[in-house]
Short mmCIF file of C-alpha atoms in Angstrom, two decimals:
data_model
loop_
_atom_site.label_atom_id
_atom_site.label_comp_id
_atom_site.label_asym_id
_atom_site.label_seq_id
_atom_site.Cartn_x
_atom_site.Cartn_y
_atom_site.Cartn_z
CA MET A 243 14.55 32.57 45.93
CA THR A 244 11.53 32.16 43.66
CA GLU A 245 12.73 34.97 41.39
CA ARG A 246 15.55 32.81 40.12
CA HIS A 247 13.26 30.18 38.69
CA LYS A 248 11.57 30.72 35.33
CA ILE A 249 8.64 28.60 36.40
CA ASN A 250 7.67 27.75 39.94
CA VAL A 251 4.82 25.37 40.64
CA SER A 252 3.74 24.67 44.17
CA LYS A 253 1.01 22.54 45.75
CA LEU A 254 -0.79 22.34 42.43
CA ASN A 255 -3.97 20.25 42.45
CA LEU A 256 -6.36 19.85 39.57
CA PHE A 257 -9.83 18.30 39.50
CA TYR A 258 -11.99 17.37 36.52
CA GLY A 259 -15.30 17.40 38.37
CA ASP A 260 -14.78 14.73 41.04
CA ASN A 261 -11.71 13.29 39.38
CA HIS A 262 -8.57 14.38 41.19
CA ALA A 263 -6.17 14.49 38.22
CA LEU A 264 -3.08 16.19 39.67
CA HIS A 265 -1.90 15.83 43.27
CA ASP A 266 0.28 18.40 45.03
CA ILE A 267 2.67 18.99 42.16
CA GLU A 268 5.89 20.82 43.09
CA MET A 269 8.28 21.80 40.33
CA THR A 270 10.75 24.46 39.35
CA ILE A 271 12.12 25.00 35.86
CA GLU A 272 15.08 27.23 35.00
CA SER A 273 15.48 29.55 32.02
CA ASN A 274 17.01 28.19 28.83
CA THR A 275 16.55 24.58 29.70
CA ILE A 276 14.51 21.83 28.16
CA ALA A 277 12.35 20.02 30.67
CA ALA A 278 10.84 16.71 29.58
CA LEU A 279 7.68 15.31 31.15
CA ILE A 280 7.36 11.55 30.84
CA GLY A 281 4.98 8.93 32.16
CA PRO A 282 2.33 6.46 30.98
CA SER A 283 -0.86 7.61 29.23
CA GLY A 284 -3.30 9.27 31.56
CA CYS A 285 -0.67 10.08 34.18
CA GLY A 286 -1.45 13.80 34.04
CA LYS A 287 1.61 15.10 32.18
CA SER A 288 -0.39 16.79 29.39
CA THR A 289 -2.89 18.09 31.90
CA PHE A 290 -0.01 19.55 33.90
CA LEU A 291 1.46 21.14 30.77
CA ARG A 292 -1.89 22.78 30.03
CA THR A 293 -2.05 24.33 33.49
CA LEU A 294 1.00 26.44 32.60
CA ASN A 295 -0.83 28.52 29.99
CA ARG A 296 -4.33 27.92 31.35
CA MET A 297 -5.54 25.93 28.37
CA ASN A 298 -7.48 23.81 30.87
CA ASP A 299 -9.74 26.81 31.36
CA LEU A 300 -11.43 25.80 28.09
CA ILE A 301 -12.76 22.63 29.67
CA ASP A 302 -15.93 22.83 31.75
CA GLY A 303 -15.73 21.73 35.35
CA VAL A 304 -11.99 22.09 35.91
CA ARG A 305 -10.93 23.29 39.35
CA ILE A 306 -7.38 24.20 40.27
CA THR A 307 -5.73 24.92 43.62
CA GLY A 308 -2.16 25.83 44.47
CA SER A 309 0.02 28.14 42.45
CA VAL A 310 1.87 28.34 39.17
CA ALA A 311 4.26 31.25 38.74
CA VAL A 312 6.05 32.31 35.57
CA ASP A 313 8.81 34.86 36.25
CA GLY A 314 7.47 35.14 39.78
CA GLN A 315 4.01 36.13 38.59
CA ASN A 316 1.07 33.94 39.61
CA VAL A 317 -0.64 32.52 36.53
CA TYR A 318 -3.87 31.91 38.46
CA GLY A 319 -3.95 35.29 40.19
CA PRO A 320 -7.12 37.35 39.82
CA GLU A 321 -5.26 40.12 37.98
CA THR A 322 -3.73 37.75 35.40
CA ASP A 323 -4.57 38.59 31.81
CA ILE A 324 -4.97 35.22 30.06
CA VAL A 325 -4.34 36.71 26.64
CA SER A 326 -0.95 38.14 27.58
CA LEU A 327 -0.09 35.00 29.54
CA ARG A 328 -0.66 32.83 26.47
CA LYS A 329 1.35 35.24 24.38
CA ARG A 330 4.25 34.70 26.79
CA VAL A 331 3.73 30.98 27.31
CA GLY A 332 3.05 29.50 23.88
CA MET A 333 2.03 26.00 22.94
CA VAL A 334 2.72 23.44 20.20
CA PHE A 335 0.17 20.66 19.97
CA GLN A 336 0.33 16.94 19.39
CA ARG A 337 -1.08 17.10 15.89
CA PRO A 338 0.16 19.88 13.62
CA ASN A 339 -2.71 22.38 13.47
CA PRO A 340 -1.92 25.09 10.92
CA PHE A 341 -4.86 27.33 10.06
CA PRO A 342 -6.48 26.85 6.65
CA MET A 343 -4.69 29.92 5.31
CA SER A 344 -1.52 30.68 3.42
CA ILE A 345 1.84 29.99 5.03
CA TYR A 346 2.40 33.73 5.33
CA ASP A 347 -0.97 34.36 6.99
CA ASN A 348 -0.38 31.54 9.45
CA ILE A 349 2.82 33.12 10.70
CA ALA A 350 1.43 36.64 10.60
CA TYR A 351 -1.70 35.59 12.49
CA GLY A 352 -0.24 36.09 15.96
CA PRO A 353 1.47 39.45 15.30
CA ARG A 354 -1.69 40.68 13.57
CA ILE A 355 -4.00 39.87 16.46
CA HIS A 356 -1.51 41.56 18.77
CA GLY A 357 -1.68 44.71 16.71
CA THR A 358 1.12 44.64 14.12
CA LYS A 359 -0.29 45.94 10.84
CA LYS A 360 2.64 47.21 8.76
CA LYS A 361 3.45 44.94 5.84
CA ALA A 362 7.21 45.53 6.09
CA VAL A 363 7.27 44.59 9.77
CA LEU A 364 5.15 41.51 9.16
CA ASP A 365 7.38 40.43 6.26
CA GLU A 366 10.35 40.62 8.55
CA ILE A 367 8.65 38.67 11.36
CA VAL A 368 7.52 35.97 8.93
CA GLU A 369 11.01 35.50 7.54
CA ARG A 370 12.70 35.55 10.93
CA SER A 371 10.23 33.08 12.47
CA LEU A 372 10.47 30.68 9.54
CA ARG A 373 14.26 30.84 9.68
CA GLN A 374 14.24 30.17 13.42
CA ALA A 375 12.04 27.14 12.81
CA ALA A 376 14.40 25.95 10.03
CA LEU A 377 11.60 26.07 7.48
CA TRP A 378 12.44 29.20 5.47
CA ASP A 379 14.42 27.54 2.72
CA GLU A 380 11.70 24.98 2.10
CA VAL A 381 8.80 27.42 1.86
CA LYS A 382 10.22 30.80 0.84
CA ASP A 383 8.93 30.43 -2.74
CA ARG A 384 5.43 29.40 -1.73
CA LEU A 385 4.54 31.73 1.12
CA ASN A 386 1.17 32.48 -0.44
CA LYS A 387 0.22 28.83 -0.84
CA SER A 388 -2.01 27.15 1.71
CA ALA A 389 -0.25 25.74 4.75
CA LEU A 390 -2.36 22.60 4.45
CA GLY A 391 -0.35 21.62 1.39
CA LEU A 392 2.78 21.10 3.51
CA SER A 393 3.90 17.71 4.81
CA GLY A 394 3.16 16.81 8.43
CA GLY A 395 6.68 17.57 9.57
CA GLN A 396 6.71 20.90 7.76
CA GLN A 397 3.32 21.72 9.26
CA GLN A 398 4.61 21.10 12.75
CA ARG A 399 7.64 23.34 12.16
CA LEU A 400 5.24 25.90 10.72
CA CYS A 401 3.27 25.74 13.97
CA ILE A 402 6.49 26.31 15.89
CA ALA A 403 7.32 29.26 13.62
CA ARG A 404 3.80 30.63 14.12
CA LEU A 405 4.39 30.47 17.84
CA LEU A 406 7.84 32.10 17.65
CA ALA A 407 6.29 34.99 15.72
CA VAL A 408 4.50 36.20 18.85
CA GLU A 409 7.84 36.16 20.73
CA PRO A 410 6.93 34.04 23.74
CA ASP A 411 9.59 33.10 26.25
CA VAL A 412 8.28 29.73 27.30
CA LEU A 413 7.40 27.04 24.75
CA LEU A 414 5.09 24.22 25.81
CA MET A 415 5.22 21.21 23.51
CA ASP A 416 2.61 18.50 23.88
CA GLU A 417 4.07 15.40 22.20
CA PRO A 418 5.06 17.51 19.21
CA THR A 419 6.54 14.64 17.20
CA SER A 420 4.10 11.82 17.93
CA ALA A 421 2.34 12.33 14.58
CA LEU A 422 5.57 12.72 12.59
CA ASP A 423 7.87 10.37 10.71
CA PRO A 424 11.43 9.75 12.03
CA ILE A 425 13.14 12.28 9.76
CA SER A 426 10.68 15.05 10.62
CA THR A 427 11.01 14.07 14.27
CA LEU A 428 14.76 14.48 14.06
CA LYS A 429 14.35 17.93 12.52
CA VAL A 430 12.04 19.05 15.30
CA GLU A 431 14.41 17.65 17.90
CA GLU A 432 17.36 19.50 16.37
CA LEU A 433 15.23 22.60 16.36
CA THR A 434 14.59 22.36 20.10
CA GLN A 435 18.34 22.39 20.70
CA THR A 436 18.79 25.72 18.93
CA LEU A 437 15.61 27.20 20.40
CA LYS A 438 16.73 26.45 23.92
CA GLU A 439 19.35 29.21 23.67
CA ARG A 440 16.54 31.75 23.68
CA TYR A 441 13.55 29.99 25.17
CA THR A 442 12.54 27.78 28.04
CA ILE A 443 11.01 24.60 26.66
CA ILE A 444 8.77 22.11 28.41
CA ILE A 445 8.03 19.05 26.35
CA VAL A 446 5.66 16.14 26.99
CA THR A 447 6.82 12.99 25.28
CA HIS A 448 5.94 9.31 25.13
CA ASN A 449 9.27 8.59 23.57
CA MET A 450 11.86 8.03 26.25
CA GLN A 451 14.78 8.11 23.84
CA GLN A 452 13.55 11.52 22.80
CA ALA A 453 13.48 12.74 26.39
CA ALA A 454 16.99 11.36 26.90
CA ARG A 455 18.28 12.91 23.67
CA ILE A 456 17.01 16.43 24.00
CA SER A 457 16.18 17.37 27.59
CA ASP A 458 18.24 18.73 30.46
CA VAL A 459 15.87 17.72 33.21
CA THR A 460 13.17 15.07 33.23
CA SER A 461 10.10 14.69 35.41
CA PHE A 462 8.33 11.39 35.79
CA PHE A 463 4.56 11.46 36.35
CA LEU A 464 2.44 8.54 37.51
CA ASN A 465 -1.32 8.49 38.28
CA GLY A 466 -1.48 12.23 38.80
CA TYR A 467 1.58 12.38 41.06
CA LEU A 468 4.97 13.80 40.21
CA VAL A 469 7.22 10.92 41.22
CA GLU A 470 10.56 12.65 40.73
CA THR A 471 12.39 15.34 38.84
CA ASP A 472 16.12 15.21 38.21
CA LYS A 473 18.84 15.80 35.65
CA THR A 474 17.97 13.75 32.59
CA ASP A 475 21.08 11.56 32.62
CA LYS A 476 20.49 10.81 36.30
CA ILE A 477 16.85 9.82 35.67
CA PHE A 478 17.81 7.51 32.84
CA THR A 479 20.82 5.90 34.50
CA ASN A 480 20.24 5.95 38.22
CA PRO A 481 16.80 7.19 39.28
CA ASN A 482 15.99 7.59 42.95
CA ASP A 483 12.56 6.01 42.84
CA GLN A 484 11.89 2.37 42.08
CA ARG A 485 8.77 3.29 40.06
CA THR A 486 10.81 5.51 37.74
CA GLU A 487 13.27 2.72 37.23
CA ASP A 488 10.45 0.29 36.43
CA TYR A 489 8.98 2.68 33.90
CA ILE A 490 12.14 3.54 32.01
CA THR A 491 13.24 -0.07 31.85
CA GLY A 492 9.87 -0.91 30.32
CA ARG A 493 8.39 -2.91 33.15
CA PHE A 494 5.05 -1.07 32.81
CA GLY A 495 3.42 1.74 30.88
CA MET B 180 -31.25 -16.57 -6.79
CA THR B 181 -27.58 -16.14 -6.32
CA SER B 182 -26.19 -13.07 -4.65
CA LYS B 183 -24.74 -12.04 -8.00
CA GLN B 184 -28.17 -11.96 -9.61
CA ILE B 185 -29.59 -9.97 -6.72
CA ASP B 186 -26.71 -7.57 -7.11
CA ARG B 187 -27.53 -7.09 -10.78
CA ILE B 188 -31.21 -6.48 -10.07
CA ALA B 189 -30.32 -3.99 -7.34
CA THR B 190 -28.00 -2.16 -9.71
CA ALA B 191 -30.71 -1.98 -12.34
CA VAL B 192 -33.28 -0.67 -9.85
CA LEU B 193 -30.91 2.04 -8.61
CA TRP B 194 -30.12 3.03 -12.18
CA LEU B 195 -33.80 3.28 -13.00
CA ALA B 196 -34.44 5.45 -9.96
CA GLY B 197 -31.67 7.79 -11.04
CA ILE B 198 -32.90 7.99 -14.62
CA LEU B 199 -36.47 8.59 -13.44
CA ILE B 200 -35.30 11.63 -11.45
CA ILE B 201 -33.41 13.04 -14.43
CA ALA B 202 -36.38 12.38 -16.74
CA LEU B 203 -38.77 14.11 -14.37
CA LEU B 204 -36.52 17.14 -14.13
CA GLY B 205 -36.00 17.20 -17.89
CA TRP B 206 -39.72 16.98 -18.63
CA PHE B 207 -40.40 19.69 -16.07
CA LEU B 208 -37.77 22.02 -17.50
CA ILE B 209 -38.92 21.45 -21.08
CA ARG B 210 -42.55 22.20 -20.18
CA ILE B 211 -41.83 25.32 -18.14
CA LEU B 212 -39.09 26.75 -20.32
CA GLY B 213 -40.72 25.61 -23.55
CA ASP B 214 -43.93 27.44 -22.73
CA GLY B 215 -42.28 30.34 -20.98
CA LEU B 216 -39.19 31.25 -22.96
CA PRO B 217 -41.15 32.50 -26.01
CA GLN B 218 -42.96 34.93 -23.72
CA LEU B 219 -39.73 36.41 -22.41
CA SER B 220 -38.50 39.62 -23.92
CA TRP B 221 -36.57 42.61 -22.66
CA LYS B 222 -39.83 44.52 -22.56
CA PHE B 223 -41.54 41.82 -20.51
CA ILE B 224 -38.71 41.72 -17.99
CA THR B 225 -38.43 45.47 -17.54
CA SER B 226 -41.85 47.00 -18.10
CA LYS B 227 -44.64 47.57 -15.63
CA PRO B 228 -47.68 45.28 -15.39
CA GLN B 229 -51.07 46.15 -16.85
CA GLU B 230 -54.35 45.82 -14.96
CA ILE B 231 -56.80 45.50 -17.83
CA SER B 232 -55.08 45.40 -21.20
CA ALA B 233 -52.62 42.90 -22.60
CA GLY B 234 -48.86 43.36 -22.89
CA GLY B 235 -47.90 44.02 -19.26
CA GLY B 236 -44.47 43.15 -17.92
CA VAL B 237 -43.05 41.99 -14.60
CA GLY B 238 -40.22 44.51 -14.06
CA PRO B 239 -41.32 45.74 -10.62
CA GLN B 240 -42.04 42.19 -9.44
CA LEU B 241 -38.57 41.05 -10.42
CA PHE B 242 -37.08 44.08 -8.70
CA ASN B 243 -39.18 43.49 -5.57
CA SER B 244 -38.14 39.85 -5.39
CA PHE B 245 -34.50 40.83 -5.10
CA TYR B 246 -35.16 43.86 -2.93
CA ILE B 247 -37.12 41.77 -0.41
CA LEU B 248 -34.47 39.05 -0.55
CA PHE B 249 -31.75 41.61 0.13
CA LEU B 250 -33.59 43.24 3.02
CA SER B 251 -34.52 39.93 4.61
CA LEU B 252 -30.89 38.76 4.50
CA LEU B 253 -29.82 42.08 5.98
CA LEU B 254 -32.06 41.33 8.94
CA SER B 255 -31.68 37.57 9.29
CA LEU B 256 -27.95 37.15 8.63
CA PRO B 257 -26.58 39.03 11.67
CA ILE B 258 -29.14 37.52 14.04
CA GLY B 259 -29.00 34.03 12.58
CA MET B 260 -25.22 33.90 12.44
CA GLY B 261 -24.92 35.47 15.86
CA ALA B 262 -27.19 32.88 17.42
CA GLY B 263 -25.44 30.07 15.54
CA ILE B 264 -22.03 31.23 16.75
CA TYR B 265 -23.33 31.55 20.28
CA LEU B 266 -24.69 28.01 20.23
CA ALA B 267 -21.52 26.58 18.71
CA VAL B 268 -18.94 28.41 20.81
CA TYR B 269 -20.23 30.00 23.97
CA ALA B 270 -23.28 28.01 24.96
CA LYS B 271 -22.76 25.65 27.87
CA LYS B 272 -24.97 22.63 28.16
CA ASN B 273 -27.80 23.93 30.28
CA GLY B 274 -31.50 24.65 30.26
CA PHE B 275 -31.17 27.98 28.48
CA THR B 276 -29.19 26.50 25.59
CA ASP B 277 -31.66 23.64 25.26
CA LEU B 278 -34.46 26.18 25.16
CA ILE B 279 -32.79 28.05 22.28
CA ARG B 280 -32.29 24.80 20.38
CA ILE B 281 -35.89 23.69 20.90
CA SER B 282 -37.09 27.14 19.80
CA VAL B 283 -35.01 26.93 16.64
CA GLU B 284 -36.34 23.45 15.86
CA ALA B 285 -39.90 24.53 16.55
CA LEU B 286 -39.58 27.65 14.40
CA SER B 287 -38.20 25.71 11.48
CA SER B 288 -41.19 23.36 11.45
CA VAL B 289 -43.82 26.12 11.43
CA PRO B 290 -45.67 26.17 8.07
CA SER B 291 -44.83 29.28 6.12
CA ILE B 292 -48.46 30.35 5.79
CA VAL B 293 -48.58 30.61 9.60
CA PHE B 294 -45.54 32.86 9.48
CA GLY B 295 -47.45 34.86 6.89
CA LEU B 296 -50.41 35.30 9.18
CA PHE B 297 -48.11 36.23 12.05
CA GLY B 298 -46.33 38.78 9.87
CA TYR B 299 -49.65 40.17 8.75
CA LEU B 300 -50.89 40.60 12.32
CA LEU B 301 -47.61 41.99 13.62
CA PHE B 302 -46.17 44.12 10.84
CA ALA B 303 -49.17 45.02 8.70
CA ASN B 304 -51.70 45.50 11.53
CA LEU B 305 -50.01 46.12 14.84
CA PHE B 306 -47.11 48.19 13.47
CA GLY B 307 -49.46 49.74 10.92
CA TRP B 308 -47.11 49.16 8.00
CA LYS B 309 -49.98 47.84 5.81
CA PHE B 310 -48.75 45.75 2.90
CA SER B 311 -45.10 46.67 2.55
CA ILE B 312 -41.79 45.49 1.24
CA LEU B 313 -40.33 45.85 4.73
CA GLY B 314 -43.11 43.77 6.29
CA GLY B 315 -42.51 41.05 3.71
CA ALA B 316 -38.77 41.16 4.28
CA CYS B 317 -39.17 40.96 8.07
CA THR B 318 -41.53 38.00 7.83
CA LEU B 319 -39.22 36.27 5.38
CA ALA B 320 -36.32 36.90 7.75
CA LEU B 321 -38.27 35.18 10.53
CA LEU B 322 -38.94 32.24 8.25
CA ASN B 323 -35.27 31.89 7.33
CA LEU B 324 -33.80 32.54 10.76
CA PRO B 325 -33.93 28.94 12.02
CA VAL B 326 -32.16 27.64 8.92
CA LEU B 327 -29.40 30.23 9.24
CA VAL B 328 -28.94 29.50 12.93
CA ARG B 329 -28.63 25.82 12.24
CA VAL B 330 -26.23 26.00 9.30
CA THR B 331 -24.01 28.47 11.14
CA GLU B 332 -23.89 26.29 14.22
CA GLU B 333 -23.22 23.15 12.20
CA GLY B 334 -20.63 24.89 10.05
CA ILE B 335 -18.72 26.15 13.05
CA ARG B 336 -18.96 22.87 14.91
CA ALA B 337 -17.46 21.15 11.87
CA VAL B 338 -14.33 23.32 12.11
CA PRO B 339 -11.64 21.24 13.86
CA ALA B 340 -11.28 22.14 17.53
CA SER B 341 -7.53 22.32 16.97
CA TYR B 342 -7.93 25.62 15.07
CA TRP B 343 -9.74 27.08 18.04
CA GLU B 344 -7.07 25.86 20.47
CA ALA B 345 -4.26 27.05 18.23
CA SER B 346 -5.69 30.54 18.03
CA LEU B 347 -6.30 30.85 21.76
CA ALA B 348 -2.87 29.43 22.55
CA LEU B 349 -1.36 32.24 20.48
CA GLY B 350 -3.04 34.69 22.80
CA SER B 351 -6.06 35.60 20.71
CA THR B 352 -9.32 36.57 22.34
CA LYS B 353 -12.33 34.36 21.69
CA TRP B 354 -13.77 36.97 19.36
CA GLN B 355 -10.56 37.16 17.31
CA ALA B 356 -10.55 33.38 16.99
CA ILE B 357 -14.19 33.40 15.88
CA ARG B 358 -13.77 36.22 13.38
CA LYS B 359 -10.46 35.25 11.83
CA VAL B 360 -10.44 31.47 12.01
CA LEU B 361 -13.77 29.85 12.80
CA VAL B 362 -16.09 31.88 10.59
CA PRO B 363 -13.81 31.85 7.51
CA ALA B 364 -13.35 28.10 7.86
CA ALA B 365 -17.10 27.63 8.25
CA LEU B 366 -17.98 30.02 5.44
CA PRO B 367 -18.54 27.45 2.67
CA THR B 368 -21.17 25.74 4.82
CA ILE B 369 -22.72 29.06 5.78
CA ILE B 370 -22.85 30.18 2.15
CA THR B 371 -24.65 26.97 1.25
CA GLY B 372 -27.18 27.84 3.92
CA ILE B 373 -27.56 31.35 2.55
CA THR B 374 -28.13 29.91 -0.92
CA LEU B 375 -30.84 27.64 0.42
CA THR B 376 -32.61 30.45 2.24
CA SER B 377 -32.24 32.78 -0.73
CA GLY B 378 -33.78 30.26 -3.10
CA ARG B 379 -36.61 29.88 -0.65
CA ALA B 380 -36.99 33.65 -0.39
CA LEU B 381 -37.18 34.06 -4.16
CA GLY B 382 -39.74 31.28 -4.44
CA GLU B 383 -41.83 31.98 -1.37
CA SER B 384 -45.36 33.15 -2.05
CA ALA B 385 -47.70 32.27 0.80
CA ILE B 386 -46.23 34.55 3.42
CA LEU B 387 -45.70 37.43 1.01
CA ILE B 388 -49.32 37.51 -0.11
CA TYR B 389 -50.21 38.51 3.47
CA THR B 390 -47.36 40.85 4.11
CA ALA B 391 -45.93 42.38 0.93
CA GLY B 392 -49.21 42.48 -0.97
CA LEU B 393 -50.54 41.80 -4.41
CA SER B 394 -49.76 45.05 -6.16
CA VAL B 395 -46.76 47.20 -6.97
CA SER B 396 -45.81 50.81 -6.53
CA ARG B 397 -46.61 53.16 -9.39
CA MET B 398 -42.99 54.19 -9.53
CA PHE B 399 -40.33 51.84 -10.85
CA PRO B 400 -37.85 51.19 -9.42
CA ASP B 401 -39.13 52.27 -6.02
CA PHE B 402 -36.67 51.81 -3.16
CA ASN B 403 -39.10 52.94 -0.48
CA PRO B 404 -39.47 49.85 1.73
CA MET B 405 -42.81 51.01 3.08
CA LYS B 406 -44.47 50.69 -0.33
CA ILE B 407 -46.51 47.69 -1.32
CA GLY B 408 -44.31 45.20 -3.15
CA GLU B 409 -45.58 42.13 -4.96
CA THR B 410 -42.83 39.68 -5.91
CA LEU B 411 -42.46 37.53 -8.99
CA SER B 412 -43.69 34.29 -7.45
CA VAL B 413 -46.68 36.02 -5.89
CA HIS B 414 -47.40 37.60 -9.25
CA LEU B 415 -47.32 34.17 -10.86
CA TRP B 416 -50.01 32.98 -8.50
CA TYR B 417 -51.95 36.21 -8.91
CA VAL B 418 -52.14 36.33 -12.71
CA GLN B 419 -52.92 32.67 -12.94
CA SER B 420 -55.85 32.87 -10.49
CA GLU B 421 -57.18 36.41 -10.21
CA ALA B 422 -55.97 38.68 -12.97
CA LEU B 423 -58.29 40.33 -15.50
CA VAL B 424 -55.76 40.81 -18.29
CA PRO B 425 -56.44 38.79 -21.45
CA ASP B 426 -52.85 37.51 -21.69
CA ALA B 427 -52.75 36.19 -18.09
CA LYS B 428 -51.75 32.71 -19.22
CA GLN B 429 -48.80 33.99 -21.24
CA ILE B 430 -47.68 36.21 -18.37
CA ALA B 431 -47.86 33.27 -15.95
CA GLN B 432 -45.81 31.10 -18.29
CA GLY B 433 -43.25 33.84 -18.79
CA SER B 434 -43.06 34.54 -15.07
CA ALA B 435 -42.57 30.86 -14.28
CA ALA B 436 -39.70 30.55 -16.76
CA LEU B 437 -38.14 33.78 -15.55
CA LEU B 438 -38.40 32.70 -11.91
CA LEU B 439 -36.76 29.39 -12.70
CA ILE B 440 -33.92 31.02 -14.57
CA VAL B 441 -33.38 33.65 -11.88
CA VAL B 442 -33.18 31.06 -9.11
CA LEU B 443 -30.80 28.86 -11.09
CA VAL B 444 -28.51 31.73 -12.04
CA PHE B 445 -28.58 33.09 -8.51
CA ASN B 446 -27.61 29.73 -7.03
CA LEU B 447 -24.79 29.29 -9.51
CA LEU B 448 -23.47 32.79 -8.89
CA ILE B 449 -23.49 32.51 -5.14
CA GLY B 450 -21.83 29.11 -5.39
CA ILE B 451 -18.78 30.50 -7.19
CA PRO B 452 -17.19 32.46 -4.33
CA SER B 453 -17.91 29.51 -2.08
CA ARG B 454 -15.98 27.16 -4.35
CA ILE B 455 -13.06 29.56 -4.73
CA LEU B 456 -12.92 29.98 -0.97
CA GLN B 457 -13.03 26.25 -0.40
CA LYS B 458 -10.12 25.80 -2.77
CA ARG B 459 -8.08 28.48 -1.07
CA LEU B 460 -8.79 27.12 2.39
CA THR B 461 -7.96 23.52 1.66
CA GLY B 462 -4.78 24.34 -0.18
CA GLY B 463 -5.51 23.56 -3.80
CA LYS B 464 -2.17 23.11 -5.46
#
C-alpha cells in the first residue's frame, strides 16, 4: 500500500527541547499533486514542511519520532544520506534567497556541487531550468549579471529555477509568495500549475485564496496537530471539522 | 540658549574636531615625507646597508619586511580562517567554544613585546633557530592570529543565514556551502582583516627585534628563512638609536618615508580586489 504514495508520514512527533511542536501527524501525498498546508502562525506547518527534507536538523535540540517516507524510503532511517535526500526533496524559502553570484552561477550551483563540470551541459541545464521557471526570456541577455539585481519576484523564480536544476522530484515551498507583490505572486502560482505535471509540490501558505486557487489537497494545522486533510474544494466548502470551518471563515487566526 | 543655538555650537565643535584630525595627519605627512623624500633614491631602496661609512641603503630590510609578512600570512591565514570558520559555523554553544573565544580575546590583548619575548624563548632558544626570518614570521603569525580569527568569524556570521540554508537545501555538504558561498560572501570583510594585520606586520618592530634580529644576511636577496632578517621598521629604530654610520639621521628619515609609502601603497593595492569583489557580489549594475 505505502508504495503507491509519494510521501507517507506516520506518527510523526517533533520536539524543540521540551516544546512538543508536532503531535502524531499522519499524512499521505500522491505524485503530481499540489498539497497546501494552511493554519495560523505557529501551528507547525512550516516545521512539518522542514521535516520532509530534514532542514530541522540544522536546529540544535530538535528531536523527532515516527516516520517520514519518500517513495517508500524512510527519511529518518540510519542509512539515509541527507545530501541525496535534499537533492531529491528541494525547498523554496519564504524570502527569495539567491546567492550573491551571477544568474548563471546561481542556477549552475546545484549541478556543479553534484559533479557536473562540462560547460555545454551546464549551459543546457541553465537554459532548461530558467525556461521551466518562466524566467528565461527576462534574463537571457543578462545571465552574467548578479542575481541580486533582479526584482523580488524574479529572484523567487530564480530560486525555483535553481532548485529545478538539480532535478528533484518533490518541491517544498515555504510561503513562497509572502514577500512578493500580486503580479509576481500570480506568476509563481501559474508556475506551480505547470510544474505539477512533473513534480510533487507541497506548499505552506498563509493566503487561503492561494491554497484554494492552486492546490489539489489541503491540510489544516492547528497548535501542532493536523486537524484534517481533504480535497481542496471540500475543505473550503464543506470541511468535516468545526475548527477548520472557523479558520477558513475567518473566525480566528 | 535655544536648541537651535546649541545645534550650531555642536556643529561647529564637530567640524573643528574633524579639521583637527586632518590637520594633524597633514602636518605629520609633511614632516615625515618632507624630511624623508629627499633621502629616497633608487640606490637607497635597493642597496645594502653600511656598518661604518655613509651611503648605505635599506634594500635587504625592505625585502625582509615583505618576506616576513608573506611567511607570517602563510602560517596565520589557514589557522586563523579555519578557527574563525569553526567558530562561526560548527561550534555549538558549550564550554569548549567559550574557551576558544576567551583564548582569542586574551591573545589579542597581549602586548606585542610579550609575544616577542615568547617568540625569542620558543623559536630562537628552544628550537635553536637563533635570530631568523622564520622565527620572526612565526611570532608575527601568533600576534596576528587572534585578529584573523575574529574577522573571519564576524565576516561569516554577517553572511545571511538564508544563503547557508539555500545551499544545504540544494543538497550541498557543509564544506561545499562554506567554500562556495559563505567564504566568498565574507571575503571583503576577511580581506579588510588581512589588510589590518599586514599593516601591523609591516610596522611591527618590538617583537621582531627579539626574533628576526638587528642585522641582515650578506647575500641579497636571500630567501633562506633561517637567516637573520632585520625589517625596515626595526632598521628605523636601529639606525636612530644604535647605528655608528655618520648619515644615520638621513637613513632614518628615508626609512620612515619609505615605510609610510609602502604601507599606504600596500593597503590601497589590497583594497582594490576587495572593492571589485564587493561590486560583483552585490550586483553592481
